[in-house]
Amino acid sequence: MLSLPKTVTIIEVGPRDGLQNEKRLVSTGDKLAFIKALQQAGIEEMELTSFVSPKWVPQMADSKEIVASANKIGRQFVLTPNERGIGAAREAGADALAVFVGVSDSFNKKNINKTTAESMAALKPLILQLKEDGIFIRACISTAFYCPFEGAVKTADTIHLCQQFVDWGVDELSVADTIGMANPAESYTLFKQLKEKFPETLLTAHFHDTRKMALANIFAALQAGVDRFDTSAGGLGGCPFAPGATGNVATEDVVNMLHRMDIPTGIDLNLLYSAIEKIEPHVSNPINTGMYTLYKNRL
């Protein structure tokens, strides 16, 4: 008899993680229409945008406008890579921040030009102050399974990094298979250990579908007790600092799988398809995820 969560929370990352690497600039109005449509579909937790240098990620140059104009429904995250980003996000009125660190030094250096230890040293006082101020903090753990430059990442290293964040009082750990190399056995093993070690911390799994194993990895994580997943409508996304990484697992494919297993998410699939239809004309490539393709062909 399978033991699976009774309900699952989907954290939609399309407006940030999905669009950050999109070469065609998407207008602020089109982003906001996408966000509103996702909320109307029943999504209550979402990554809205990121406060990063527009020189490096021009797609996120309108982060202040997005935070100011998006409907305040549920928990809306913004990604903040450093002290400057955190300050800008706070000034814009964001009250749920996401920080990120790669387990592997090589990825971290490519991403933010610091070793993992240097990143953690810089983040510690910032996180402690933010928690004093009552801000919700999500810690995003990149390259938790594999690094595009170093190969396999030791489970102990991932757990050690998570432990530091938990010790500082973060509210949530989002643990990512950044380049989509994990297999279901590895997914179950890591998330089972994390659930047992950090039972009081929200634990979210974040999978990319590079090798078409994201749904299998999600099922394995469900068996390990995980009931929160990062997904991207239309499978949009891909990390600009991780060679070979393709899009995030598609929200519609995950929701369909969960609903078929009688695990509710609170998301209306037809309204989710409508949200994808709003963003599809504004991205470079046609969206051809499994469930959305069936929807378009009305199969």
Coordinates of C-alpha atoms in Angstrom, one line a residue, residues 8 18 23 26 33 35 57 99 101 124 126 148 151 162 180 202 207 214 225 246 270 294:
V8 CA 0.0 18.8 -2.5
G18 CA 10.5 30.2 -16.4
K23 CA 15.6 35.8 -25.0
V26 CA 8.2 39.9 -22.3
A33 CA -1.6 39.0 -17.2
I35 CA 0.5 36.0 -13.2
V57 CA 19.2 39.2 -16.5
V99 CA 17.9 33.2 -1.5
V101 CA 23.2 28.8 -3.1
K124 CA 24.0 34.5 7.3
L126 CA 21.2 39.0 6.2
P148 CA 27.2 20.5 -14.7
G151 CA 29.3 15.7 -11.7
C162 CA 20.4 22.6 4.2
G180 CA 17.7 17.2 -14.5
L202 CA 8.8 23.3 4.7
F207 CA 12.9 19.2 -10.8
A214 CA 10.9 14.7 -13.6
G225 CA 6.7 12.4 2.1
T246 CA 16.3 22.4 -20.0
N270 CA -8.5 24.3 -17.8
L294 CA -3.3 17.3 -25.7

